[in-house]
Amino acid sequence: MNAPFPIDTKPQSELDRLAEADDPRRAFLRAQWFASGRDPATMELVARGDDGKAIAAFPMCEKKLGPVAIKQVAGAYWPFRGAPLDSKCTAEELAAALKDKALAKQLGNVWRMGPVVNEDPSLDVLKAAAVEAGWRVLSRPVGTLFVLDLVALTASGNWPSTKGQQKDRWRVRQLEKTGPVTISHFTGEDWTDDTRDAIAEIESNSWVGQLEQGGDTKFHDPALRSFWEGIAADPAIASMIRGSLLHVGAIPAAFTFGLDCGDTRYAIANNFDQQFHKFSPGRVLLYDDFTSAAKRGLARIDWGLGDGGYKRQMGAEEASSVSDLLFVRGALPAALLRRVWER
């Protein structure tokens, strides 16, 4: 079937309203985001202000931490995990809500959220509120994000560099010796089964897909593909999904995939078919993706963790740090868990 994924039109949930009141860069934290995936939320805990209005939500699932099962904020690992929070909410207001006995009991003495972006202002509010409400926050580092500052790069007048553009034209000419090179773009509103099949084929033929134990593939992995298809049932998230495909003749050779949220593009996945590795179709497509994002008025590319070599070559720099958080009620339990958690 070659048709866009069906869009759900169910009434807006309280969680969706919170996501819309949150920082625009966190706008993907909607009900469908938490309902899909390998670990869907099994409970939706809501913190309310004095007027009864929702100011934060904690869509939780249960996970094993060693021999113990604890609650953790659900949702996909990419680009981060978070609890939807009204951007007007203060730490004092949220702390008062978290002190509610029923909500505190539901969250539990130990709960987890991660990975999180440490420089996220919403996280500062949550951490301060949690401490005021009686939890200690234990943090362990996950890594550092690579970010392209599109405003600064385009203002420099030399990005992509003249030499880089010449090199890309050469790469395309070499690829064209196999077949015509075409680039197409898609969103979560108009992508099709064929689009997702093409991405899965590229992943299967990439270095990641050929790892002995299997790799982190977003569409070749049926469970992860189901997640991305599932969240696209929400029209708001579908409009954020954006990616591109590069074909050499009829062969899907490279792809990019990510989310546009506020002024940020989260570059969630990109890869290429190994048979074309000599001519770097992935790099050709990434430059197309990033320059297109700049033309759409986006300020930055959040390129996630790792692989700093080629990311730096394309203009990315290390930016925000990423951590995994454990919220522990009480000083003594926190002290006992700290060494284990931080290790």
Short mmCIF file of C-alpha atoms in Angstrom, two decimals:
data_model
loop_
_atom_site.label_atom_id
_atom_site.label_comp_id
_atom_site.label_asym_id
_atom_site.label_seq_id
_atom_site.Cartn_x
_atom_site.Cartn_y
_atom_site.Cartn_z
CA MET A 1 0.00 0.00 0.00
CA ASN A 2 1.49 3.34 -1.06
CA ALA A 3 -0.44 5.87 1.01
CA PRO A 4 0.26 8.25 3.87
CA PHE A 5 0.03 6.77 7.35
CA PRO A 6 -3.52 7.32 8.71
CA ILE A 7 -3.93 10.36 10.93
CA ASP A 8 -5.81 10.09 14.22
CA THR A 9 -8.42 12.80 14.89
CA LYS A 10 -9.36 11.94 18.50
CA PRO A 11 -10.12 14.87 20.87
CA GLN A 12 -7.17 16.72 22.36
CA SER A 13 -5.93 15.31 25.65
CA GLU A 14 -4.79 17.21 28.73
CA LEU A 15 -1.26 16.03 28.04
CA ASP A 16 -1.39 17.50 24.53
CA ARG A 17 -2.48 20.85 25.93
CA LEU A 18 0.50 20.79 28.27
CA ALA A 19 2.87 20.01 25.39
CA GLU A 20 1.52 23.02 23.52
CA ALA A 21 2.09 25.21 26.60
CA ASP A 22 5.67 23.92 26.95
CA ASP A 23 8.82 25.29 25.30
CA PRO A 24 8.34 24.87 21.51
CA ARG A 25 11.52 22.76 21.39
CA ARG A 26 9.72 20.21 23.59
CA ALA A 27 6.49 20.23 21.58
CA PHE A 28 6.82 16.58 20.55
CA LEU A 29 6.13 15.45 24.15
CA ARG A 30 2.50 14.70 23.37
CA ALA A 31 0.17 11.88 24.38
CA GLN A 32 0.88 9.83 21.26
CA TRP A 33 4.65 10.08 21.87
CA PHE A 34 4.22 8.37 25.22
CA ALA A 35 1.59 5.88 24.06
CA SER A 36 3.76 4.40 21.32
CA GLY A 37 7.02 2.52 21.41
CA ARG A 38 8.57 -0.41 23.23
CA ASP A 39 7.79 0.99 26.67
CA PRO A 40 4.49 2.86 26.42
CA ALA A 41 3.24 4.85 29.39
CA THR A 42 0.99 2.76 31.60
CA MET A 43 0.02 5.65 33.87
CA GLU A 44 -0.36 9.39 33.34
CA LEU A 45 0.36 11.30 36.54
CA VAL A 46 -0.70 14.95 36.45
CA ALA A 47 0.51 17.76 38.72
CA ARG A 48 -2.06 20.51 39.21
CA GLY A 49 -1.90 24.09 40.40
CA ASP A 50 -4.12 25.62 43.06
CA ASP A 51 -6.82 26.26 40.47
CA GLY A 52 -6.87 22.59 39.45
CA LYS A 53 -5.28 23.28 36.08
CA ALA A 54 -2.60 20.84 34.88
CA ILE A 55 0.88 22.34 35.10
CA ALA A 56 2.96 19.20 34.44
CA ALA A 57 2.46 15.57 33.48
CA PHE A 58 4.49 12.44 34.15
CA PRO A 59 3.61 9.67 31.67
CA MET A 60 5.26 6.70 33.39
CA CYS A 61 6.14 3.11 32.61
CA GLU A 62 7.77 0.53 34.84
CA LYS A 63 11.33 -0.64 34.22
CA LYS A 64 13.80 -2.93 35.93
CA LEU A 65 16.74 -1.29 37.67
CA GLY A 66 18.77 -4.34 38.60
CA PRO A 67 16.45 -6.59 40.60
CA VAL A 68 14.07 -3.71 41.44
CA ALA A 69 11.20 -2.37 39.33
CA ILE A 70 10.83 1.42 39.38
CA LYS A 71 8.76 3.96 37.51
CA GLN A 72 10.39 6.03 34.78
CA VAL A 73 9.22 8.69 32.38
CA ALA A 74 8.24 6.89 29.18
CA GLY A 75 8.88 7.85 25.57
CA ALA A 76 11.62 7.27 23.02
CA TYR A 77 15.32 7.74 23.76
CA TRP A 78 15.58 10.22 20.86
CA PRO A 79 15.98 13.13 21.09
CA PHE A 80 15.49 13.04 24.89
CA ARG A 81 12.95 12.11 27.56
CA GLY A 82 10.95 14.75 29.34
CA ALA A 83 7.84 15.52 31.34
CA PRO A 84 5.52 18.02 29.59
CA LEU A 85 5.51 21.24 31.60
CA ASP A 86 3.63 24.51 31.21
CA SER A 87 6.38 27.01 30.41
CA LYS A 88 4.73 29.56 32.74
CA CYS A 89 4.95 27.18 35.69
CA THR A 90 7.46 28.11 38.40
CA ALA A 91 9.49 25.74 40.56
CA GLU A 92 7.51 26.90 43.60
CA GLU A 93 4.17 26.09 41.93
CA LEU A 94 5.36 22.68 40.79
CA ALA A 95 6.86 21.89 44.21
CA ALA A 96 3.52 22.60 45.85
CA ALA A 97 1.82 20.25 43.39
CA LEU A 98 4.43 17.50 43.94
CA LYS A 99 3.85 17.68 47.69
CA ASP A 100 0.33 16.38 47.13
CA LYS A 101 0.32 13.07 49.01
CA ALA A 102 -1.53 11.14 46.32
CA LEU A 103 0.76 12.31 43.53
CA ALA A 104 3.92 11.76 45.62
CA LYS A 105 2.81 8.22 46.42
CA GLN A 106 2.10 7.49 42.75
CA LEU A 107 5.54 8.73 41.70
CA GLY A 108 7.14 6.63 44.40
CA ASN A 109 10.25 6.93 46.52
CA VAL A 110 12.47 6.30 43.50
CA TRP A 111 11.76 7.25 39.89
CA ARG A 112 13.85 7.89 36.81
CA MET A 113 14.00 10.25 33.84
CA GLY A 114 16.64 10.14 31.14
CA PRO A 115 18.35 10.92 28.94
CA VAL A 116 17.75 14.61 29.65
CA VAL A 117 19.43 17.75 28.32
CA ASN A 118 21.00 19.45 31.32
CA GLU A 119 20.68 22.96 29.87
CA ASP A 120 16.91 22.56 29.34
CA PRO A 121 15.23 25.34 31.39
CA SER A 122 12.21 23.09 31.97
CA LEU A 123 14.51 20.58 33.65
CA ASP A 124 15.81 23.26 36.01
CA VAL A 125 12.23 23.92 37.14
CA LEU A 126 11.50 20.22 37.63
CA LYS A 127 14.70 19.48 39.56
CA ALA A 128 14.25 22.46 41.88
CA ALA A 129 10.62 21.50 42.50
CA ALA A 130 11.47 17.85 43.16
CA VAL A 131 14.14 18.81 45.71
CA GLU A 132 11.70 21.15 47.46
CA ALA A 133 9.14 18.33 47.53
CA GLY A 134 11.56 15.90 49.19
CA TRP A 135 13.43 14.03 46.46
CA ARG A 136 17.19 14.12 45.93
CA VAL A 137 18.31 14.20 42.29
CA LEU A 138 21.11 11.80 41.35
CA SER A 139 22.74 12.39 37.98
CA ARG A 140 25.07 10.33 35.84
CA PRO A 141 26.56 11.62 32.58
CA VAL A 142 25.49 10.13 29.25
CA GLY A 143 27.47 12.33 26.86
CA THR A 144 27.50 15.67 25.06
CA LEU A 145 25.30 16.81 22.21
CA PHE A 146 26.72 18.05 18.93
CA VAL A 147 24.91 21.11 17.60
CA LEU A 148 25.13 23.15 14.42
CA ASP A 149 24.41 26.84 14.97
CA LEU A 150 22.71 27.51 11.66
CA VAL A 151 22.39 31.25 12.30
CA ALA A 152 26.12 31.69 12.88
CA LEU A 153 27.14 29.29 10.11
CA THR A 154 24.98 30.93 7.45
CA ALA A 155 25.98 34.42 8.62
CA SER A 156 29.62 33.50 8.10
CA GLY A 157 28.97 33.33 4.37
CA ASN A 158 31.18 30.28 4.01
CA TRP A 159 28.96 27.37 4.95
CA PRO A 160 28.87 24.99 3.31
CA SER A 161 32.30 26.05 2.15
CA THR A 162 33.03 26.57 -1.54
CA LYS A 163 35.45 23.67 -1.40
CA GLY A 164 32.83 21.49 0.30
CA GLN A 165 30.21 22.32 -2.32
CA GLN A 166 32.67 21.52 -5.10
CA LYS A 167 33.46 18.21 -3.45
CA ASP A 168 29.75 17.38 -3.18
CA ARG A 169 29.22 18.13 -6.88
CA TRP A 170 32.08 15.77 -7.66
CA ARG A 171 30.52 13.08 -5.47
CA VAL A 172 27.19 13.44 -7.25
CA ARG A 173 28.92 13.14 -10.65
CA GLN A 174 30.56 9.90 -9.52
CA LEU A 175 27.26 8.53 -8.25
CA GLU A 176 25.60 9.46 -11.55
CA LYS A 177 27.89 6.99 -13.30
CA THR A 178 25.68 4.31 -11.70
CA GLY A 179 22.36 6.07 -12.29
CA PRO A 180 20.55 9.43 -12.07
CA VAL A 181 20.80 11.02 -8.61
CA THR A 182 17.52 12.33 -7.20
CA ILE A 183 16.69 13.83 -3.81
CA SER A 184 13.15 13.80 -2.43
CA HIS A 185 11.74 15.18 0.80
CA PHE A 186 8.91 13.96 3.00
CA THR A 187 7.04 14.80 6.19
CA GLY A 188 5.01 12.67 8.55
CA GLU A 189 1.93 14.03 6.79
CA ASP A 190 2.79 12.72 3.34
CA TRP A 191 5.25 9.84 3.80
CA THR A 192 4.19 6.42 2.56
CA ASP A 193 4.92 2.75 3.14
CA ASP A 194 7.35 3.01 0.21
CA THR A 195 9.19 5.86 1.98
CA ARG A 196 9.64 3.84 5.14
CA ASP A 197 10.55 0.70 3.18
CA ALA A 198 13.28 2.66 1.40
CA ILE A 199 14.73 3.88 4.71
CA ALA A 200 14.64 0.33 6.09
CA GLU A 201 16.46 -0.94 2.99
CA ILE A 202 19.19 1.68 3.39
CA GLU A 203 19.59 0.81 7.06
CA SER A 204 19.79 -2.89 6.22
CA ASN A 205 22.60 -2.18 3.74
CA SER A 206 24.42 0.31 5.98
CA TRP A 207 27.34 -0.43 8.28
CA VAL A 208 24.92 -0.28 11.23
CA GLY A 209 22.54 -2.82 9.72
CA GLN A 210 25.41 -5.19 9.03
CA LEU A 211 26.67 -5.32 12.61
CA GLU A 212 26.75 -8.87 13.94
CA GLN A 213 24.38 -8.15 16.82
CA GLY A 214 22.23 -5.75 14.82
CA GLY A 215 22.40 -1.99 15.19
CA ASP A 216 20.29 0.97 16.16
CA THR A 217 18.07 1.11 13.11
CA LYS A 218 14.91 3.19 13.24
CA PHE A 219 12.97 1.52 10.41
CA HIS A 220 14.74 -1.77 9.71
CA ASP A 221 13.90 -2.67 13.33
CA PRO A 222 10.14 -3.50 13.22
CA ALA A 223 9.49 -2.35 16.79
CA LEU A 224 11.13 1.03 16.28
CA ARG A 225 9.46 1.47 12.92
CA SER A 226 6.14 0.84 14.66
CA PHE A 227 6.94 3.64 17.10
CA TRP A 228 7.63 6.24 14.41
CA GLU A 229 4.57 5.16 12.45
CA GLY A 230 2.47 5.25 15.60
CA ILE A 231 3.40 8.77 16.68
CA ALA A 232 2.63 10.05 13.17
CA ALA A 233 -1.03 9.24 13.87
CA ASP A 234 -1.01 12.53 15.82
CA PRO A 235 -1.32 15.31 13.22
CA ALA A 236 0.77 17.68 15.36
CA ILE A 237 3.72 15.27 15.53
CA ALA A 238 3.25 14.25 11.90
CA SER A 239 3.85 17.87 10.91
CA MET A 240 7.15 17.85 12.84
CA ILE A 241 8.52 14.73 11.13
CA ARG A 242 10.71 15.63 8.18
CA GLY A 243 13.30 13.73 6.20
CA SER A 244 14.83 13.10 2.80
CA LEU A 245 15.89 10.29 0.50
CA LEU A 246 18.67 10.17 -2.07
CA HIS A 247 18.24 7.62 -4.86
CA VAL A 248 20.87 6.50 -7.33
CA GLY A 249 18.73 5.30 -10.19
CA ALA A 250 16.09 3.13 -8.54
CA ILE A 251 18.32 2.30 -5.56
CA PRO A 252 17.67 4.13 -2.25
CA ALA A 253 21.21 5.18 -1.29
CA ALA A 254 20.92 7.55 1.69
CA PHE A 255 18.35 9.07 4.03
CA THR A 256 17.92 11.69 6.74
CA PHE A 257 15.18 11.68 9.36
CA GLY A 258 14.29 14.01 12.22
CA LEU A 259 11.86 16.33 13.98
CA ASP A 260 11.41 20.08 13.52
CA CYS A 261 10.37 21.58 16.89
CA GLY A 262 10.31 25.32 17.46
CA ASP A 263 13.59 26.73 16.17
CA THR A 264 15.40 23.37 16.38
CA ARG A 265 15.76 20.42 14.06
CA TYR A 266 16.54 17.18 15.87
CA ALA A 267 18.61 15.08 13.46
CA ILE A 268 17.55 11.68 14.75
CA ALA A 269 18.89 9.33 12.09
CA ASN A 270 20.89 9.35 8.87
CA ASN A 271 22.71 6.63 6.99
CA PHE A 272 23.71 5.33 3.57
CA ASP A 273 24.05 2.12 1.58
CA GLN A 274 27.58 0.77 1.96
CA GLN A 275 27.92 0.00 -1.76
CA PHE A 276 28.19 3.76 -2.38
CA HIS A 277 30.55 4.58 0.49
CA LYS A 278 33.37 5.82 -1.78
CA PHE A 279 31.27 8.80 -2.86
CA SER A 280 29.60 9.71 0.45
CA PRO A 281 25.91 9.99 -0.52
CA GLY A 282 25.11 10.43 3.16
CA ARG A 283 27.19 13.58 3.41
CA VAL A 284 25.68 14.97 0.22
CA LEU A 285 22.20 14.46 1.64
CA LEU A 286 23.07 15.84 5.08
CA TYR A 287 24.25 19.14 3.60
CA ASP A 288 21.01 19.30 1.63
CA ASP A 289 19.04 18.60 4.83
CA PHE A 290 20.86 21.21 6.90
CA THR A 291 20.80 23.98 4.31
CA SER A 292 17.09 23.29 3.78
CA ALA A 293 16.54 23.65 7.54
CA ALA A 294 18.37 26.99 7.50
CA LYS A 295 16.15 28.20 4.64
CA ARG A 296 13.08 27.21 6.69
CA GLY A 297 14.29 29.58 9.40
CA LEU A 298 15.49 27.00 11.93
CA ALA A 299 18.25 28.21 14.25
CA ARG A 300 20.04 24.96 15.08
CA ILE A 301 20.54 21.32 14.32
CA ASP A 302 20.63 19.13 17.42
CA TRP A 303 22.69 16.20 16.12
CA GLY A 304 22.68 14.04 19.22
CA LEU A 305 25.55 12.16 20.82
CA GLY A 306 28.72 10.59 19.45
CA ASP A 307 30.55 10.43 16.10
CA GLY A 308 32.18 13.78 16.64
CA GLY A 309 34.67 13.48 13.80
CA TYR A 310 32.46 13.92 10.76
CA LYS A 311 30.00 16.09 12.68
CA ARG A 312 32.73 18.61 13.45
CA GLN A 313 33.83 18.54 9.82
CA MET A 314 30.33 19.65 8.84
CA GLY A 315 30.28 22.53 11.32
CA ALA A 316 28.92 20.96 14.53
CA GLU A 317 30.32 21.80 17.95
CA GLU A 318 29.90 20.18 21.34
CA ALA A 319 27.10 21.89 23.24
CA SER A 320 24.76 20.74 26.00
CA SER A 321 25.58 17.80 28.24
CA VAL A 322 23.14 14.91 28.63
CA SER A 323 22.45 12.98 31.82
CA ASP A 324 20.34 10.18 33.27
CA LEU A 325 18.47 11.21 36.43
CA LEU A 326 17.27 9.26 39.43
CA PHE A 327 14.89 10.96 41.87
CA VAL A 328 15.23 9.48 45.36
CA ARG A 329 13.16 10.45 48.38
CA GLY A 330 15.21 11.00 51.51
CA ALA A 331 18.87 11.74 52.26
CA LEU A 332 19.89 8.27 53.46
CA PRO A 333 18.43 6.29 50.51
CA ALA A 334 19.99 8.84 48.14
CA ALA A 335 23.39 8.41 49.77
CA LEU A 336 23.13 4.62 49.52
CA LEU A 337 22.12 4.72 45.85
CA ARG A 338 24.48 7.50 44.73
CA ARG A 339 27.63 5.43 44.25
CA VAL A 340 25.80 2.67 42.42
CA TRP A 341 23.91 5.10 40.19
CA GLU A 342 26.85 7.34 39.35
CA ARG A 343 28.95 4.30 38.50
#
